[in-house]
Tab-separated table of C-alpha atoms and ligand atoms in Angstrom:
chain	number	residue	atom	x	y	z
W	1	UNK	CA	16.901	32.844	100.661
W	2	UNK	CA	15.776	31.109	103.815
W	3	UNK	CA	14.606	27.635	102.824
W	4	UNK	CA	12.688	26.226	105.715
W	5	UNK	CA	10.173	23.451	106.083
W	6	UNK	CA	7.409	25.593	104.776
W	7	UNK	CA	9.471	27.237	102.039
W	8	UNK	CA	10.228	30.859	101.566
W	9	UNK	CA	7.952	33.701	102.361
W	10	UNK	CA	6.267	35.258	99.270
W	11	UNK	CA	8.612	38.273	99.180
W	12	UNK	CA	11.705	36.065	99.536
W	13	UNK	CA	10.478	33.792	96.728
W	14	UNK	CA	10.113	36.722	94.389
W	15	UNK	CA	13.579	37.921	95.238
W	16	UNK	CA	14.874	34.450	94.543
W	17	UNK	CA	13.161	34.419	91.144
W	18	UNK	CA	14.430	37.894	90.424
W	19	UNK	CA	17.964	36.626	91.097
W	20	UNK	CA	17.418	33.488	89.003
W	21	UNK	CA	15.715	35.178	86.082
W	22	UNK	CA	18.770	35.748	83.963
W	23	UNK	CA	19.636	32.035	84.022
W	24	UNK	CA	16.076	30.685	83.985
W	25	UNK	CA	15.554	30.443	80.229
W	26	UNK	CA	18.982	28.735	79.676
W	27	UNK	CA	18.179	26.242	82.432
W	28	UNK	CA	14.727	25.284	81.315
W	29	UNK	CA	15.961	25.356	77.644
W	30	UNK	CA	18.345	22.549	78.656
W	31	UNK	CA	15.482	20.590	80.087
W	32	UNK	CA	14.223	18.222	77.361
W	33	UNK	CA	10.492	18.735	76.878
W	34	UNK	CA	9.968	21.763	79.109
W	35	UNK	CA	8.295	23.918	76.351
W	36	UNK	CA	6.605	20.925	74.638
W	37	UNK	CA	5.020	19.904	77.947
W	38	UNK	CA	3.671	23.407	78.560
W	39	UNK	CA	2.217	23.439	75.078
W	40	UNK	CA	0.599	20.016	75.780
W	41	UNK	CA	-1.062	21.433	78.938
W	42	UNK	CA	-2.352	24.404	76.966
W	43	UNK	CA	-3.718	22.161	74.241
W	44	UNK	CA	-5.435	20.038	76.954
W	45	UNK	CA	-7.509	23.160	77.819
W	46	UNK	CA	-9.267	22.575	74.482
W	47	UNK	CA	-9.622	26.306	73.745
W	48	UNK	CA	-12.087	26.599	70.788
W	49	UNK	CA	-11.447	28.453	67.505
W	50	UNK	CA	-7.837	29.313	68.112
W	51	UNK	CA	-9.094	31.524	71.021
W	52	UNK	CA	-10.884	33.999	68.780
W	53	UNK	CA	-12.771	36.507	70.972
W	54	UNK	CA	-11.603	34.778	74.214
W	55	UNK	CA	-9.740	36.196	77.200
W	56	UNK	CA	-7.081	34.027	78.943
W	57	UNK	CA	-4.969	34.494	82.071
W	58	UNK	CA	-1.437	33.147	82.412
W	59	UNK	CA	-0.917	33.117	86.178
W	60	UNK	CA	2.715	33.179	87.206
W	61	UNK	CA	3.929	33.690	83.651
W	62	UNK	CA	7.664	33.932	84.624
W	63	UNK	CA	9.789	34.625	81.622
W	64	UNK	CA	6.927	33.895	79.250
W	65	UNK	CA	7.338	30.188	78.465
W	66	UNK	CA	3.769	29.431	79.572
W	67	UNK	CA	2.479	32.583	77.800
W	68	UNK	CA	3.999	31.347	74.508
W	69	UNK	CA	2.403	27.874	75.115
W	70	UNK	CA	-0.999	29.554	75.605
W	71	UNK	CA	-0.467	31.525	72.417
W	72	UNK	CA	0.386	28.346	70.503
W	73	UNK	CA	-2.895	26.843	71.599
W	74	UNK	CA	-4.871	30.054	71.179
W	75	UNK	CA	-3.111	32.487	68.890
W	76	UNK	CA	-6.195	34.745	68.481
W	77	UNK	CA	-6.999	35.085	72.225
W	78	UNK	CA	-6.298	38.184	74.402
W	79	UNK	CA	-3.828	37.117	77.045
W	80	UNK	CA	-3.155	38.746	80.407
W	81	UNK	CA	0.179	37.357	81.934
W	82	UNK	CA	1.009	38.227	85.503
W	83	UNK	CA	3.947	37.500	87.711
W	84	UNK	CA	5.137	38.639	91.159
W	85	UNK	CA	8.813	38.769	90.176
W	86	UNK	CA	10.017	41.894	88.426
W	87	UNK	CA	13.101	40.125	87.045
W	88	UNK	CA	11.147	37.291	85.537
W	89	UNK	CA	8.602	39.734	84.003
W	90	UNK	CA	11.464	41.874	82.561
W	91	UNK	CA	12.864	38.736	80.889
W	92	UNK	CA	9.435	38.072	79.438
W	93	UNK	CA	8.997	41.701	78.249
W	94	UNK	CA	12.430	41.502	76.428
W	95	UNK	CA	10.844	38.972	74.048
W	96	UNK	CA	8.586	39.784	71.093
W	97	UNK	CA	4.821	39.431	71.680
W	98	UNK	CA	1.761	40.245	69.692
W	99	UNK	CA	-0.265	43.303	70.888
W	100	UNK	CA	-2.941	40.905	72.235
W	101	UNK	CA	-0.610	39.986	75.128
W	102	UNK	CA	-0.346	42.180	78.269
W	103	UNK	CA	2.174	41.551	81.070
W	104	UNK	CA	1.439	42.836	84.541
W	105	UNK	CA	3.639	42.851	87.672
W	106	UNK	CA	1.487	41.556	90.510
W	107	UNK	CA	1.006	38.654	92.872
W	108	UNK	CA	-1.891	36.482	91.794
W	109	UNK	CA	-3.398	37.046	95.155
W	110	UNK	CA	-3.890	40.732	94.438
W	111	UNK	CA	-5.067	40.910	90.750
W	112	UNK	CA	-8.034	43.255	91.728
W	113	UNK	CA	-5.587	45.911	92.887
W	114	UNK	CA	-4.363	46.097	89.218
W	115	UNK	CA	-7.980	46.087	87.899
W	116	UNK	CA	-7.494	42.595	86.586
W	117	UNK	CA	-11.072	41.156	86.818
W	118	UNK	CA	-12.965	38.331	85.223
W	119	UNK	CA	-14.478	36.810	83.469
W	120	UNK	CA	-11.686	34.833	81.867
W	121	UNK	CA	-12.417	32.002	79.463
W	122	UNK	CA	-9.394	30.002	80.632
W	123	UNK	CA	-6.548	30.201	83.155
W	124	UNK	CA	-3.176	28.483	82.882
W	125	UNK	CA	-1.113	28.246	86.029
W	126	UNK	CA	2.154	26.631	85.283
W	127	UNK	CA	4.516	25.814	88.139
W	128	UNK	CA	2.692	28.382	90.258
W	129	UNK	CA	0.291	26.867	92.755
W	130	UNK	CA	2.961	24.941	94.678
W	131	UNK	CA	4.547	28.323	95.547
W	132	UNK	CA	1.239	29.970	96.671
W	133	UNK	CA	0.870	30.213	100.464
W	134	UNK	CA	-2.912	29.685	100.611
W	135	UNK	CA	-3.663	27.273	97.781
W	136	UNK	CA	-7.329	26.738	98.680
W	137	UNK	CA	-8.047	30.442	98.695
W	138	UNK	CA	-6.177	30.961	95.392
W	139	UNK	CA	-8.113	28.127	93.666
W	140	UNK	CA	-11.390	29.687	94.799
W	141	UNK	CA	-10.178	33.057	93.414
W	142	UNK	CA	-9.373	31.355	90.104
W	143	UNK	CA	-12.816	29.824	90.043
W	144	UNK	CA	-14.404	33.213	90.575
W	145	UNK	CA	-12.323	34.754	87.799
W	146	UNK	CA	-13.542	32.206	85.304
W	147	UNK	CA	-16.758	32.452	83.284
W	148	UNK	CA	-19.157	29.556	83.950
W	149	UNK	CA	-17.716	26.536	82.103
W	150	UNK	CA	-14.262	28.201	81.760
W	151	UNK	CA	-11.277	25.942	82.237
W	152	UNK	CA	-8.398	26.134	84.786
W	153	UNK	CA	-5.243	24.188	83.870
W	154	UNK	CA	-2.731	23.719	86.639
W	155	UNK	CA	0.561	22.442	85.153
W	156	UNK	CA	2.587	21.154	88.118
W	157	UNK	CA	4.965	18.642	89.571
W	158	UNK	CA	3.408	16.071	91.851
W	159	UNK	CA	5.268	12.958	92.892
W	160	UNK	CA	3.731	11.790	96.179
W	161	UNK	CA	1.393	9.206	94.575
W	162	UNK	CA	4.284	7.286	92.951
W	163	UNK	CA	7.323	5.845	94.758
W	164	UNK	CA	9.064	5.432	91.374
W	165	UNK	CA	8.442	9.116	90.548
W	166	UNK	CA	9.678	10.192	93.945
W	167	UNK	CA	12.950	8.302	93.426
W	168	UNK	CA	13.412	9.692	89.906
W	169	UNK	CA	12.742	13.189	91.358
W	170	UNK	CA	15.526	12.846	93.968
W	171	UNK	CA	17.944	11.584	91.329
W	172	UNK	CA	17.113	14.339	88.810
W	173	UNK	CA	17.337	17.116	91.409
W	174	UNK	CA	20.695	16.018	92.872
W	175	UNK	CA	22.105	14.627	89.694
W	176	UNK	CA	21.081	17.397	87.222
W	177	UNK	CA	18.959	20.370	88.364
W	178	UNK	CA	20.890	21.471	91.486
W	179	UNK	CA	24.418	20.986	89.870
W	180	UNK	CA	23.178	22.828	86.749
W	181	UNK	CA	21.822	25.699	88.937
W	182	UNK	CA	25.112	25.931	90.787
W	183	UNK	CA	27.022	25.951	87.444
W	184	UNK	CA	24.874	28.803	86.063
W	185	UNK	CA	24.250	30.921	89.096
W	186	UNK	CA	26.604	29.809	91.923
W	187	UNK	CA	23.571	29.709	94.206
W	188	UNK	CA	21.480	26.513	94.674
W	189	UNK	CA	18.769	27.923	97.071
W	190	UNK	CA	16.083	28.226	94.384
W	191	UNK	CA	16.777	24.691	93.087
W	192	UNK	CA	16.918	23.117	96.532
W	193	UNK	CA	13.606	24.809	97.195
W	194	UNK	CA	12.268	23.334	93.974
W	195	UNK	CA	13.313	19.858	95.115
W	196	UNK	CA	11.881	20.224	98.576
W	197	UNK	CA	8.688	21.941	97.610
W	198	UNK	CA	7.810	19.246	95.035
W	199	UNK	CA	8.288	16.509	97.659
W	200	UNK	CA	6.001	18.414	100.019
W	201	UNK	CA	3.323	19.167	97.432
W	202	UNK	CA	0.023	17.296	97.230
W	203	UNK	CA	-0.209	13.982	95.528
W	204	UNK	CA	-2.157	14.015	92.300
W	205	UNK	CA	-5.273	12.559	93.957
W	206	UNK	CA	-5.024	14.955	96.848
W	207	UNK	CA	-4.751	17.956	94.499
W	208	UNK	CA	-7.758	16.796	92.396
W	209	UNK	CA	-9.716	16.639	95.684
W	210	UNK	CA	-8.524	20.148	96.541
W	211	UNK	CA	-9.779	21.405	93.180
W	212	UNK	CA	-13.220	19.803	93.776
W	213	UNK	CA	-13.328	21.321	97.266
W	214	UNK	CA	-12.677	24.753	95.745
W	215	UNK	CA	-15.922	24.272	93.766
W	216	UNK	CA	-14.632	23.074	90.361
W	217	UNK	CA	-16.352	20.543	88.297
W	218	UNK	CA	-15.075	17.987	85.688
W	219	UNK	CA	-11.837	17.669	87.678
W	220	UNK	CA	-9.325	15.307	86.125
W	221	UNK	CA	-5.597	15.100	85.397
W	222	UNK	CA	-3.370	13.722	82.729
W	223	UNK	CA	0.316	13.261	83.140
W	224	UNK	CA	3.203	13.794	80.601
W	225	UNK	CA	4.656	11.149	78.185
W	226	UNK	CA	8.192	9.957	78.744
W	227	UNK	CA	10.335	9.976	81.918
W	228	UNK	CA	8.269	12.738	83.478
W	229	UNK	CA	5.161	10.477	83.578
W	230	UNK	CA	3.723	10.700	87.112
W	231	UNK	CA	6.079	13.624	87.821
W	232	UNK	CA	4.561	16.462	85.714
W	233	UNK	CA	0.808	16.705	85.367
W	234	UNK	CA	-1.919	18.811	83.836
W	235	UNK	CA	-4.728	19.202	86.317
W	236	UNK	CA	-7.915	20.381	84.531
W	237	UNK	CA	-11.080	21.720	86.174
W	238	UNK	CA	-14.049	23.775	85.084
W	239	UNK	CA	-15.941	26.577	86.770
W	240	UNK	CA	-19.485	25.298	87.308
W	241	UNK	CA	-22.006	26.411	84.657
N	1	LIG	C1	8.810	28.174	88.016
N	1	LIG	S1	8.327	29.750	87.475
N	1	LIG	C2	7.197	29.236	86.113
N	1	LIG	C3	7.051	30.349	85.115
N	1	LIG	C4	6.252	30.015	83.874
N	1	LIG	N1	4.879	29.765	84.235
N	1	LIG	C5	6.778	28.796	83.178
N	1	LIG	O1	6.068	27.848	83.017
N	1	LIG	O2	7.947	28.825	82.688
N	1	LIG	C6	7.139	30.255	88.674
N	1	LIG	C7	6.784	31.713	88.581
N	1	LIG	O3	5.686	31.891	89.461
N	1	LIG	C8	5.902	33.215	90.036
N	1	LIG	N2	5.135	33.297	91.251
N	1	LIG	C9	5.331	32.648	92.455
N	1	LIG	N3	4.405	32.958	93.357
N	1	LIG	C10	3.657	33.891	92.760
N	1	LIG	C11	2.519	34.639	93.204
N	1	LIG	N4	2.021	34.462	94.390
N	1	LIG	N5	1.990	35.473	92.301
N	1	LIG	C12	2.453	35.682	91.078
N	1	LIG	N6	3.521	35.004	90.595
N	1	LIG	C13	4.147	34.143	91.427
N	1	LIG	C14	7.377	33.367	90.183
N	1	LIG	O4	7.817	34.677	90.244
N	1	LIG	C15	7.880	32.648	88.980
N	1	LIG	O5	8.096	33.536	87.907
């Protein structure tokens, strides 16, 4: 994968995730708190009544970790889970899911081509938006997919607003994530891309402003407990009523 200043092109990124899919669950499983943090972001969406009668979208579902988090918060909801990487989706499909979950192979930019239309009552985008080429356009598309008052949760790394968080991010990437990626896959391109793309991503305040510009209301964010405070965040925003 070419890893340039602007990151990989969309097709290259999917190919990199295809290649990394087999090791992905083992790597994130070794990351303390990965699944608990996804569940926390899903709970922060405040989905009522266990999701009964509701329709949710997991945008960039990968191997299904965020899908499982959504289901933990809303076990009675119908969930559409989409991803651009065939390899990541296949890893998700190999797991057991209730019939209320449907996986679809598609980039989030082209959901309409798969007849995936709104309204959704909630959207979770976990570790997705940093990888999307036109973030503003994608946020506007998410807003239009939501019913009025529906909630978007963007679970994402953002370190720019904190010098301490930036220092910790460098240390964790070069001390743990990149060596672990090499150990598992003998290829560090995806993990170096992760390091670099997080450094380049919006600060938390900047991303909240981006959500407001995309037409969302009630925009706010909460970070994670523990050492990932000010590194991983849940950004929450509602489609206007
Ligand atoms: C870091 S993984 C996170 C997966 C999952 N949400 C989780 O929390 O474990 C990011 C996923 O986003 C997918 N992705 C990246 N860009 C995408 C796009 N434009 N459309 C759909 N999926 C995309 C990748 O294929 C990858 O599976």
